[in-house]
Short mmCIF file of C-alpha atoms in Angstrom, two decimals:
data_model
loop_
_atom_site.label_atom_id
_atom_site.label_comp_id
_atom_site.label_asym_id
_atom_site.label_seq_id
_atom_site.Cartn_x
_atom_site.Cartn_y
_atom_site.Cartn_z
CA MET A 5 -0.04 0.06 0.06
CA GLN A 6 1.47 3.40 -1.06
CA VAL A 7 1.15 6.13 1.57
CA ASN A 8 1.27 9.90 0.79
CA LYS A 9 0.45 12.68 3.25
CA VAL A 10 -1.58 15.76 2.91
CA ALA A 11 -1.70 18.54 5.64
CA LEU A 12 -5.03 18.54 7.21
CA LYS A 13 -5.47 22.40 6.61
CA ASP A 14 -5.13 21.67 2.88
CA THR A 15 -8.01 19.37 2.76
CA GLN A 16 -10.41 22.18 3.77
CA SER A 17 -12.30 19.60 5.82
CA PHE A 18 -11.68 20.73 9.30
CA SER A 19 -12.57 23.60 11.60
CA GLN A 20 -10.26 26.41 12.34
CA PHE A 21 -10.56 25.46 16.05
CA PHE A 22 -9.15 22.04 15.34
CA ILE A 23 -6.41 23.33 13.08
CA ASP A 24 -5.39 25.89 15.64
CA TYR A 25 -4.91 22.98 18.16
CA LEU A 26 -2.85 20.96 15.67
CA SER A 27 -0.60 23.97 15.02
CA ASN A 28 -0.02 24.69 18.67
CA LYS A 29 -1.64 28.03 18.73
CA GLN A 30 -0.61 29.52 22.18
CA GLU A 31 -3.99 30.96 23.02
CA LEU A 32 -5.25 27.40 23.39
CA ALA A 33 -2.35 26.11 25.46
CA PRO A 34 -4.12 26.81 28.87
CA PHE A 35 -7.02 24.54 27.86
CA TYR A 36 -5.09 21.26 27.71
CA GLY A 37 -2.13 19.34 29.18
CA LEU A 38 0.78 18.13 27.16
CA ARG A 39 1.13 18.13 23.37
CA PRO A 40 0.23 15.11 21.24
CA GLU A 41 3.86 14.18 20.64
CA ILE A 42 5.65 10.86 21.55
CA ASP A 43 8.32 12.73 23.46
CA ALA A 44 5.63 14.14 25.76
CA PHE A 45 4.62 10.73 27.24
CA GLY A 46 7.48 10.44 29.52
CA GLU A 47 6.30 13.42 31.40
CA GLN A 48 2.66 12.19 31.17
CA ILE A 49 3.72 8.93 32.72
CA ASP A 50 5.20 10.94 35.73
CA ARG A 51 2.05 12.97 36.07
CA LYS A 52 -0.47 10.08 35.87
CA SER A 53 -1.35 8.53 39.24
CA PHE A 54 -3.56 5.44 39.44
CA SER A 55 -4.52 3.71 42.66
CA ASN A 56 -4.03 -0.02 43.32
CA LEU A 57 -7.72 -0.34 44.21
CA ASN A 58 -8.92 1.20 41.02
CA ARG A 59 -6.41 -1.10 39.00
CA LYS A 60 -7.67 -4.14 40.98
CA VAL A 61 -11.38 -3.34 40.16
CA LEU A 62 -10.67 -2.71 36.56
CA CYS A 63 -8.90 -6.01 36.18
CA GLU A 64 -11.73 -7.92 37.90
CA VAL A 65 -14.32 -6.21 35.64
CA LEU A 66 -12.45 -6.98 32.47
CA GLU A 67 -11.88 -10.70 33.62
CA ASP A 68 -15.77 -11.04 33.83
CA GLN A 69 -16.51 -9.23 30.57
CA TYR A 70 -14.05 -11.40 28.58
CA GLU A 71 -15.48 -14.65 30.10
CA GLY A 72 -16.53 -16.98 27.10
CA TYR A 73 -14.65 -14.92 24.54
CA GLU A 74 -11.62 -16.18 22.53
CA VAL A 75 -8.60 -14.31 23.86
CA ALA A 76 -5.52 -14.01 21.70
CA PRO A 77 -2.08 -14.40 23.36
CA THR A 78 -1.29 -10.72 22.91
CA LEU A 79 -4.61 -9.53 24.34
CA ALA A 80 -4.18 -12.19 27.33
CA GLY A 81 -0.73 -10.58 27.96
CA ASN A 82 -2.23 -6.94 28.06
CA LEU A 83 -5.06 -8.08 30.46
CA THR A 84 -2.47 -9.64 32.82
CA ASP A 85 -0.22 -6.55 32.52
CA LEU A 86 -2.99 -4.26 33.49
CA ALA A 87 -2.56 -5.39 37.07
CA LEU A 88 1.05 -3.98 37.17
CA PRO A 89 1.80 -0.35 38.19
CA ASN A 90 3.90 0.36 35.26
CA THR A 91 1.12 -0.44 32.80
CA TYR A 92 -0.67 2.40 31.10
CA THR A 93 -3.55 2.67 28.66
CA VAL A 94 -4.10 4.78 25.45
CA THR A 95 -7.86 4.82 24.86
CA THR A 96 -10.46 5.73 22.24
CA GLY A 97 -14.21 5.80 22.67
CA HIS A 98 -17.00 5.33 20.14
CA GLN A 99 -20.54 4.50 19.64
CA LEU A 100 -21.77 1.01 19.06
CA ASN A 101 -22.50 1.64 15.42
CA ILE A 102 -23.91 -1.56 13.68
CA PHE A 103 -21.39 -3.21 11.49
CA THR A 104 -18.70 -0.86 12.73
CA GLY A 105 -20.32 2.21 11.18
CA PRO A 106 -18.04 4.79 9.23
CA LEU A 107 -14.56 3.89 8.37
CA TYR A 108 -13.03 6.26 10.97
CA PHE A 109 -14.00 3.92 13.68
CA ILE A 110 -11.41 1.55 12.31
CA TYR A 111 -8.97 4.44 11.98
CA LYS A 112 -9.49 5.28 15.66
CA ILE A 113 -8.58 1.89 16.86
CA ALA A 114 -5.66 1.58 14.46
CA THR A 115 -4.33 4.78 16.11
CA VAL A 116 -4.45 3.46 19.71
CA VAL A 117 -2.98 0.01 18.68
CA ASN A 118 -0.01 1.73 16.71
CA ALA A 119 0.49 4.39 19.33
CA CYS A 120 0.94 1.78 22.05
CA ARG A 121 3.43 -0.17 19.80
CA GLU A 122 5.64 3.01 19.34
CA LEU A 123 5.39 3.93 23.02
CA LYS A 124 6.74 0.59 23.93
CA VAL A 125 9.72 1.12 21.81
CA LYS A 126 10.20 4.63 23.14
CA TYR A 127 9.66 3.71 26.80
CA PRO A 128 10.52 0.02 27.27
CA ASP A 129 10.19 0.11 30.92
CA SER A 130 6.47 0.63 30.86
CA ASN A 131 3.63 -1.25 29.25
CA PHE A 132 1.03 0.22 27.06
CA VAL A 133 -2.35 -1.23 26.36
CA PRO A 134 -4.80 0.00 23.67
CA VAL A 135 -8.34 0.31 24.81
CA TYR A 136 -11.63 0.76 23.03
CA TRP A 137 -14.20 2.28 25.38
CA MET A 138 -17.69 1.11 24.16
CA ALA A 139 -20.25 3.90 24.42
CA SER A 140 -22.73 1.39 25.60
CA GLU A 141 -24.79 3.78 27.64
CA ASP A 142 -25.38 6.16 24.94
CA HIS A 143 -29.07 6.28 24.01
CA ASP A 144 -28.85 7.97 20.53
CA PHE A 145 -30.11 4.93 18.69
CA ASP A 146 -30.47 6.96 15.29
CA GLU A 147 -26.71 7.55 15.16
CA ILE A 148 -25.78 3.89 15.42
CA SER A 149 -28.69 2.31 13.43
CA TYR A 150 -27.27 2.36 9.84
CA PHE A 151 -24.14 2.00 7.62
CA HIS A 152 -23.35 2.43 4.02
CA LEU A 153 -21.92 -0.31 1.93
CA PHE A 154 -21.40 -0.29 -1.89
CA GLY A 155 -23.67 2.75 -2.23
CA LYS A 156 -26.43 1.30 -0.31
CA LYS A 157 -27.81 2.38 3.17
CA TYR A 158 -28.63 -0.42 5.47
CA GLN A 159 -31.06 0.47 8.31
CA TRP A 160 -31.76 -1.27 11.63
CA GLU A 161 -35.30 -1.06 12.87
CA CYS A 162 -35.21 -1.82 16.49
CA PRO A 163 -38.13 -1.41 19.02
CA GLY A 164 -35.93 -0.99 22.05
CA GLN A 165 -34.93 2.10 24.06
CA GLY A 166 -32.40 3.08 26.67
CA GLY A 167 -28.68 2.47 26.62
CA VAL A 168 -27.85 0.87 23.26
CA GLY A 169 -25.53 -1.55 24.76
CA ARG A 170 -28.44 -3.37 26.28
CA LEU A 171 -30.45 -3.65 23.20
CA SER A 172 -31.37 -7.07 21.83
CA THR A 173 -29.62 -8.13 18.69
CA GLU A 174 -32.45 -10.44 17.70
CA SER A 175 -33.86 -7.86 15.07
CA LEU A 176 -30.36 -7.36 13.74
CA THR A 177 -29.92 -10.75 12.25
CA GLY A 178 -32.22 -9.69 9.34
CA LEU A 179 -29.65 -7.25 8.06
CA LEU A 180 -27.13 -10.15 7.84
CA GLU A 181 -29.36 -11.68 5.05
CA GLU A 182 -29.27 -8.35 3.17
CA LEU A 183 -25.53 -8.15 2.77
CA PRO A 184 -24.09 -9.05 -0.58
CA GLU A 185 -22.15 -11.85 0.96
CA LYS A 186 -21.92 -13.47 4.45
CA VAL A 187 -19.26 -11.92 6.66
CA ALA A 188 -18.13 -14.40 9.32
CA LEU A 189 -17.18 -11.98 12.13
CA PHE A 190 -20.73 -10.27 11.88
CA GLU A 191 -22.51 -13.64 11.67
CA GLN A 192 -20.89 -14.83 14.90
CA ALA A 193 -21.30 -11.49 16.64
CA TYR A 194 -24.93 -10.85 15.93
CA ARG A 195 -26.20 -14.49 16.00
CA ASP A 196 -24.36 -15.70 19.00
CA HIS A 197 -24.66 -12.72 21.33
CA GLY A 198 -27.84 -11.42 22.91
CA ASN A 199 -27.16 -7.75 23.40
CA LEU A 200 -25.33 -5.09 21.30
CA ALA A 201 -22.42 -4.49 23.70
CA ASP A 202 -21.59 -8.24 23.70
CA ALA A 203 -21.84 -8.40 19.94
CA VAL A 204 -19.62 -5.37 19.45
CA ARG A 205 -17.02 -6.82 21.80
CA CYS A 206 -17.05 -10.07 19.72
CA TYR A 207 -16.36 -8.44 16.34
CA VAL A 208 -13.94 -5.84 17.58
CA ASN A 209 -12.10 -8.72 19.25
CA ASP A 210 -12.00 -10.71 15.97
CA LEU A 211 -10.60 -7.73 14.21
CA PHE A 212 -8.09 -6.43 16.78
CA GLY A 213 -7.77 -9.00 19.48
CA GLU A 214 -4.47 -10.23 18.07
CA GLU A 215 -3.20 -6.77 18.34
CA GLY A 216 -3.89 -6.69 22.14
CA LEU A 217 -6.78 -4.31 21.95
CA VAL A 218 -8.84 -4.27 25.22
CA VAL A 219 -12.63 -3.65 24.85
CA LEU A 220 -14.23 -2.07 27.98
CA ASP A 221 -17.94 -1.71 28.81
CA ALA A 222 -18.07 0.89 31.69
CA ASP A 223 -21.70 0.13 32.36
CA ASP A 224 -20.72 -1.71 35.56
CA GLU A 225 -21.60 -1.23 39.16
CA ARG A 226 -18.12 -1.78 40.41
CA LEU A 227 -16.54 0.83 38.06
CA LYS A 228 -19.33 3.35 38.93
CA LYS A 229 -18.63 2.90 42.63
CA LEU A 230 -15.16 4.21 42.00
CA PHE A 231 -16.85 7.31 40.39
CA SER A 232 -19.30 7.85 43.13
CA PRO A 233 -17.64 10.93 44.72
CA MET A 234 -17.69 12.86 41.40
CA ILE A 235 -21.41 11.77 40.86
CA LYS A 236 -22.23 13.12 44.31
CA ASP A 237 -20.46 16.56 43.68
CA ASP A 238 -22.37 16.88 40.53
CA LEU A 239 -25.63 16.01 42.15
CA LEU A 240 -25.23 18.36 45.06
CA HIS A 241 -22.74 21.14 44.03
CA HIS A 242 -23.05 21.31 40.18
CA SER A 243 -19.25 22.06 39.93
CA ALA A 244 -18.95 20.83 36.34
CA ASN A 245 -21.65 23.15 35.14
CA THR A 246 -19.99 26.17 36.66
CA LEU A 247 -16.60 25.28 35.39
CA VAL A 248 -17.39 24.25 31.92
CA GLU A 249 -19.44 27.44 31.42
CA GLN A 250 -16.41 29.54 32.55
CA THR A 251 -14.22 27.74 30.06
CA ASN A 252 -16.84 28.10 27.37
CA ASP A 253 -16.81 31.92 28.07
CA GLU A 254 -13.01 32.11 27.78
CA LEU A 255 -13.05 30.28 24.47
CA ALA A 256 -15.84 32.34 23.17
CA GLN A 257 -13.73 35.52 23.93
CA LEU A 258 -10.96 34.01 21.73
CA GLY A 259 -13.44 33.56 18.93
CA TYR A 260 -14.06 29.75 19.23
CA LYS A 261 -17.37 28.07 18.96
CA THR A 262 -17.69 25.38 21.66
CA GLN A 263 -18.91 21.77 21.04
CA ILE A 264 -20.82 20.90 24.28
CA PHE A 265 -22.86 22.67 26.88
CA PRO A 266 -23.05 21.51 30.48
CA ARG A 267 -26.26 21.17 32.59
CA GLU A 268 -26.89 21.61 36.15
CA ILE A 269 -26.76 17.88 36.66
CA ASN A 270 -24.77 15.91 34.04
CA PHE A 271 -26.10 12.48 34.67
CA PHE A 272 -28.93 10.15 33.37
CA TYR A 273 -30.83 7.65 35.24
CA LEU A 274 -30.05 4.37 33.58
CA ASP A 275 -32.01 1.17 33.75
CA ASP A 276 -33.18 -1.43 31.30
CA GLY A 277 -35.07 0.36 28.52
CA VAL A 278 -34.54 3.81 30.23
CA ARG A 279 -31.89 6.49 29.95
CA GLU A 280 -33.37 9.81 30.95
CA ARG A 281 -31.91 13.06 32.41
CA VAL A 282 -31.90 13.71 36.16
CA VAL A 283 -32.95 17.30 36.90
CA LYS A 284 -33.53 19.17 40.12
CA GLU A 285 -36.70 20.98 40.75
CA GLY A 286 -37.82 22.45 44.07
CA GLY A 287 -35.37 20.47 46.08
CA GLN A 288 -36.46 17.15 44.39
CA TYR A 289 -34.51 15.15 41.95
CA LEU A 290 -36.77 14.04 38.99
CA VAL A 291 -36.17 11.76 36.09
CA ASN A 292 -37.48 13.15 32.88
CA ASN A 293 -40.33 11.31 31.15
CA THR A 294 -40.84 9.08 34.10
CA GLU A 295 -42.77 9.26 37.48
CA LEU A 296 -39.55 8.73 39.39
CA SER A 297 -38.75 11.33 42.05
CA PHE A 298 -36.24 11.44 44.89
CA SER A 299 -35.45 13.77 47.74
CA GLU A 300 -31.75 14.59 48.39
CA THR A 301 -31.46 11.91 50.98
CA GLU A 302 -33.09 9.31 48.73
CA ILE A 303 -30.93 9.97 45.65
CA LEU A 304 -27.74 9.80 47.71
CA ALA A 305 -28.94 6.53 49.10
CA LEU A 306 -29.56 5.31 45.52
CA LEU A 307 -26.18 6.37 44.53
CA ASP A 308 -24.69 4.43 47.48
CA SER A 309 -26.67 1.32 46.85
CA ASN A 310 -26.84 1.32 42.88
CA PRO A 311 -24.19 3.63 41.48
CA GLU A 312 -24.74 1.85 38.06
CA LYS A 313 -28.01 3.75 37.75
CA PHE A 314 -26.17 6.96 37.11
CA SER A 315 -24.90 7.41 33.61
CA PRO A 316 -22.67 10.29 32.78
CA ASN A 317 -23.34 12.61 29.79
CA VAL A 318 -20.66 13.93 27.42
CA VAL A 319 -19.30 16.44 30.17
CA MET A 320 -18.68 13.82 32.77
CA ARG A 321 -18.00 10.77 30.70
CA PRO A 322 -14.46 11.77 30.04
CA LEU A 323 -13.67 12.25 33.83
CA TYR A 324 -15.20 8.82 34.44
CA GLN A 325 -12.89 7.27 31.96
CA GLU A 326 -9.82 8.80 33.48
CA VAL A 327 -10.79 7.93 36.94
CA ILE A 328 -11.20 4.13 36.13
CA LEU A 329 -8.36 3.69 33.65
CA PRO A 330 -4.51 4.18 33.96
CA ASN A 331 -4.81 6.31 30.85
CA LEU A 332 -2.18 8.52 29.22
CA ALA A 333 -3.91 9.77 26.16
CA TYR A 334 -7.29 9.92 24.60
CA VAL A 335 -7.56 9.30 20.83
CA GLY A 336 -10.41 11.18 19.15
CA GLY A 337 -11.79 12.96 16.13
CA PRO A 338 -11.91 16.76 15.58
CA ALA A 339 -15.21 17.26 17.42
CA GLU A 340 -13.98 15.14 20.44
CA VAL A 341 -10.77 17.12 20.84
CA ILE A 342 -12.61 20.31 20.91
CA TYR A 343 -15.02 19.18 23.62
CA TRP A 344 -12.17 17.75 25.64
CA LEU A 345 -10.52 21.27 25.64
CA GLN A 346 -13.69 22.50 27.46
CA LEU A 347 -13.11 20.14 30.34
CA GLY A 348 -9.74 21.07 31.82
CA LYS A 349 -11.16 22.98 34.90
CA VAL A 350 -13.36 19.82 35.78
CA PHE A 351 -10.21 17.72 35.88
CA GLU A 352 -8.45 20.24 38.02
CA LYS A 353 -11.39 20.45 40.47
CA HIS A 354 -11.30 16.63 40.92
CA GLU A 355 -7.44 16.38 40.91
CA VAL A 356 -7.44 13.89 37.98
CA THR A 357 -4.63 14.05 35.44
CA PHE A 358 -5.84 15.40 32.11
CA PRO A 359 -4.79 13.11 29.26
CA ILE A 360 -2.86 13.96 26.18
CA LEU A 361 -5.32 14.69 23.35
CA LEU A 362 -4.10 12.72 20.31
CA PRO A 363 -6.24 13.10 17.18
CA ARG A 364 -6.99 9.96 15.40
CA ASN A 365 -5.63 9.00 12.05
CA PHE A 366 -7.24 10.45 9.09
CA ALA A 367 -7.28 8.71 5.67
CA LEU A 368 -8.48 8.42 2.24
CA TYR A 369 -8.29 4.94 0.68
CA ILE A 370 -8.06 4.78 -3.09
CA ASN A 371 -8.51 1.26 -4.59
CA GLY A 372 -7.05 0.10 -7.92
CA ALA A 373 -10.06 0.92 -10.01
CA SER A 374 -10.24 4.49 -8.66
CA GLN A 375 -6.49 4.94 -9.33
CA LYS A 376 -6.92 4.06 -12.96
CA LYS A 377 -9.63 6.59 -13.36
CA LEU A 378 -7.51 9.23 -11.55
CA ALA A 379 -4.49 8.58 -13.83
CA LYS A 380 -5.71 10.39 -16.80
CA PHE A 381 -6.23 13.56 -14.83
CA GLY A 382 -2.87 13.71 -13.29
CA TRP A 383 -3.97 15.40 -10.08
CA SER A 384 -1.74 16.01 -7.13
CA ASP A 385 -2.93 14.58 -3.73
CA GLU A 386 -3.82 17.97 -2.61
CA GLN A 387 -6.03 18.46 -5.69
CA LEU A 388 -8.13 15.34 -4.61
CA PHE A 389 -9.67 17.51 -2.00
CA GLN A 390 -10.90 20.22 -4.17
CA SER A 391 -14.48 20.43 -5.20
CA ILE A 392 -15.99 18.89 -8.35
CA ASP A 393 -16.60 22.40 -9.81
CA GLU A 394 -12.92 23.53 -9.14
CA LEU A 395 -11.59 20.27 -10.79
CA GLN A 396 -13.98 20.56 -13.73
CA ALA A 397 -12.99 24.22 -14.34
CA GLN A 398 -9.32 23.42 -14.19
CA TYR A 399 -9.82 20.63 -16.69
CA VAL A 400 -11.66 23.01 -19.16
CA THR A 401 -9.10 25.66 -18.78
CA THR A 402 -6.24 23.15 -19.38
CA TYR A 403 -7.72 21.33 -22.30
CA GLY A 404 -10.33 23.67 -23.61
CA SER A 405 -10.03 26.32 -26.49
CA ASP A 406 -8.21 29.58 -25.78
CA GLU A 407 -11.22 31.39 -27.11
CA VAL A 408 -13.15 30.49 -23.95
CA THR A 409 -11.11 33.12 -22.04
CA LEU A 410 -12.35 36.59 -22.74
CA ASN A 411 -9.87 38.63 -20.76
CA GLY A 412 -8.69 40.36 -24.01
CA GLU A 413 -12.22 41.25 -24.90
CA TYR A 414 -12.87 42.82 -21.44
CA LYS A 415 -9.66 44.84 -21.75
CA ASP A 416 -10.65 46.06 -25.35
CA LEU A 417 -14.10 47.11 -24.00
CA GLU A 418 -12.58 49.02 -21.18
CA ALA A 419 -10.29 50.94 -23.55
CA VAL A 420 -13.19 51.71 -25.93
CA PHE A 421 -15.38 53.06 -23.09
CA GLU A 422 -12.43 55.06 -21.63
CA GLN A 423 -12.19 56.83 -25.00
CA LEU A 424 -15.88 57.53 -25.15
CA ILE A 425 -15.74 59.07 -21.70
CA GLU A 426 -12.90 61.24 -22.70
CA LYS A 427 -14.77 62.54 -25.64
CA ALA A 428 -17.85 63.09 -23.62
CA GLU A 429 -15.76 65.28 -21.16
CA VAL A 430 -14.95 67.59 -24.07
CA ILE A 431 -18.39 67.56 -25.78
CA ASP A 432 -20.89 67.14 -22.83
CA GLY A 433 -19.79 65.98 -19.38
CA SER A 434 -23.28 65.04 -18.42
CA LEU A 435 -23.10 62.12 -20.74
CA LYS A 436 -20.51 60.31 -18.49
CA GLY A 437 -23.25 58.67 -16.50
CA PHE A 438 -25.11 57.46 -19.49
CA ILE A 439 -21.77 56.04 -20.97
CA SER A 440 -20.85 54.23 -17.65
CA ALA A 441 -24.38 52.63 -17.65
CA GLU A 442 -23.81 51.36 -21.13
CA HIS A 443 -20.40 50.09 -20.22
CA THR A 444 -21.95 47.98 -17.41
CA LYS A 445 -24.65 46.59 -19.98
CA ALA A 446 -21.82 45.74 -22.34
CA VAL A 447 -19.79 43.95 -19.70
CA LYS A 448 -22.92 41.89 -18.72
CA SER A 449 -23.29 40.95 -22.38
CA ILE A 450 -19.83 39.72 -22.61
CA ASP A 451 -20.35 37.76 -19.31
CA ASN A 452 -23.40 36.09 -20.99
CA ILE A 453 -21.38 35.45 -24.06
CA GLY A 454 -18.59 33.92 -21.98
CA LYS A 455 -21.01 31.59 -20.16
CA ARG A 456 -22.37 30.34 -23.47
CA LEU A 457 -18.97 29.62 -24.77
CA LYS A 458 -17.99 27.91 -21.54
CA LYS A 459 -21.09 25.72 -21.66
CA SER A 460 -20.34 24.82 -25.39
CA GLU A 461 -16.75 24.04 -24.40
CA GLU A 462 -17.91 21.83 -21.45
CA ARG A 463 -20.23 19.94 -23.90
CA LYS A 464 -17.11 19.06 -25.96
CA HIS A 465 -15.65 17.48 -22.77
CA GLU A 466 -18.80 16.13 -21.29
CA THR A 467 -17.31 12.52 -20.92
CA GLU A 468 -14.36 13.65 -19.03
CA LEU A 469 -16.29 16.15 -16.85
CA ASN A 470 -18.66 13.26 -15.94
CA GLN A 471 -15.78 11.01 -15.17
CA ILE A 472 -14.46 13.82 -12.71
CA ALA A 473 -17.70 13.94 -11.00
CA SER A 474 -18.03 10.11 -10.87
CA VAL A 475 -14.63 9.57 -9.35
CA LYS A 476 -14.96 12.47 -6.91
CA GLU A 477 -18.31 11.04 -5.71
CA LYS A 478 -16.74 7.62 -5.25
CA LEU A 479 -13.86 8.99 -3.08
CA PHE A 480 -15.93 11.81 -1.34
CA PRO A 481 -19.47 10.63 -1.05
CA ARG A 482 -21.96 13.34 -1.09
CA GLY A 483 -19.08 15.82 -1.06
CA GLY A 484 -17.64 14.79 2.34
CA LEU A 485 -14.63 12.75 3.44
CA GLN A 486 -14.79 8.92 2.61
CA GLU A 487 -13.91 8.08 6.27
CA ARG A 488 -17.14 9.76 7.53
CA HIS A 489 -19.41 7.92 5.30
CA ASP A 490 -18.29 4.51 3.90
CA ASN A 491 -18.10 1.31 5.89
CA PHE A 492 -14.93 -0.63 5.93
CA LEU A 493 -16.70 -3.60 4.39
CA ASN A 494 -16.43 -1.66 1.12
CA PHE A 495 -12.79 -2.82 1.19
CA TYR A 496 -12.66 -5.70 3.64
CA ILE A 497 -15.03 -7.89 1.56
CA ASN A 498 -12.60 -7.92 -1.39
CA ASN A 499 -9.48 -7.78 0.75
CA PRO A 500 -9.63 -9.60 4.17
CA ASN A 501 -6.08 -8.26 4.98
CA PHE A 502 -7.38 -4.62 4.79
CA VAL A 503 -7.29 -3.97 8.49
CA LYS A 504 -3.81 -5.48 8.84
CA GLU A 505 -2.56 -3.36 5.94
CA LEU A 506 -4.01 -0.25 7.54
CA LEU A 507 -2.04 -0.89 10.69
CA VAL A 508 1.09 -0.97 8.65
CA ALA A 509 0.33 2.15 6.65
CA LEU A 510 -1.01 4.50 9.42
CA ASP A 511 1.34 6.56 11.51
CA PRO A 512 -0.24 7.44 14.83
CA PHE A 513 1.94 10.52 15.51
CA ASP A 514 1.77 11.91 11.99
CA LEU A 515 -1.18 14.45 12.25
CA GLN A 516 -1.78 14.59 8.54
CA MET A 517 -4.26 13.10 6.04
CA HIS A 518 -2.92 9.71 4.88
CA VAL A 519 -3.70 9.15 1.16
CA LEU A 520 -3.53 5.34 0.94
CA LYS A 521 -3.28 3.70 -2.61
CA GLU A 522 -3.92 0.10 -3.22
CA GLY A 523 -1.15 -2.09 -4.45
#
């Protein structure tokens, strides 16, 4: 696989906020910890503290969650190493999209796997374990319920509600019959596991277990117990709301649009079929869209007896992650990096080490068929990211007739009307306005002629212009990045080694767009 690189700012696909973080803009430095560079991890190791109790609980939970799963030797070694005080994690999190969802899910995990490999070489006295944090408590079913394969959208119709990790997979098996061919890892995952969280662990383990990836479901009473002090603070004192609002104001003053907004209480009530916001009204704690109501004493008693019923939202979930993992870095996409930048004061308040924010790998994969189509146009890798209109216009300019360009005619017209104005100034100065108006009309006429000539020229190259539109749509579905739309099965079905080849091609600390070319 050939690998070329394009600067992310040159792809015109990312916010200025994110680009400023990548370029180390100093105004943003107070909002995060260390830079996403491999040399920074030595200091991050020194900063990170993780209690023996939390480590012991984490290992017990993972042992239970992997019961009945096939565990590759590398993964088994990582699960054992997590009990050691010199073992750290690099984590990415993602929703439980069916059939893995968009390609960038695969890129996220490849980034944590490769980062841990490189860190072990750089810091041989420590162990580094890649972790995929399943967003099993998330309840946004619409976001996980579909994927795109070979130009077709596959949609899951599911009657369940609440945290998606607890949803039954029974109604998912119908989608297996719709696929153009059977894919063993999904057949096993969805037919042999009763809920979505277990099914996702199964297929992610099949794809990345040999690479040592640990899959964690934080929807667990024991892990929530470790987080209880932070939950209590949020219920009683609403610290996160105050602190994140302060940070949002500071970022707004710098001209940045923030990604997330805190609430007075940043937790949901979680139970089978239910994930609803906890709100405080008149001294009572209510659960939205239910009849549940608690006094302060009652809700603190519930927290003590059933901490698993409290599910963090996007403001508190990052803190929860860092409390229960010996984590050094979080790997995320552009939106994730931005909202983590909003949370620094919350980490300071609870004296939890802020992780290094390492952007995930970004990639454009070009298969052999698309490469053949691209060859005739001779575009640079940077040009691939231009719009269809820009590329078509460049083609017509390069291969069209010189007559389409009317710059000379505009200059001649300008000269003629300048002469007319000079004559008018001698004969009758009041005619200048009339002559200027006629000049404007004449320019519009030439514009219209130019448009007609351009359309005629485009008709001569209609085949090539359609080919440009076709190959661009293939590589940039609906005008967006391929990684945000296409499912990895678009490539995996024809190349079962696709994931392993990606792991070789992607560089976790090279924060550029990787242009990957088959062969």
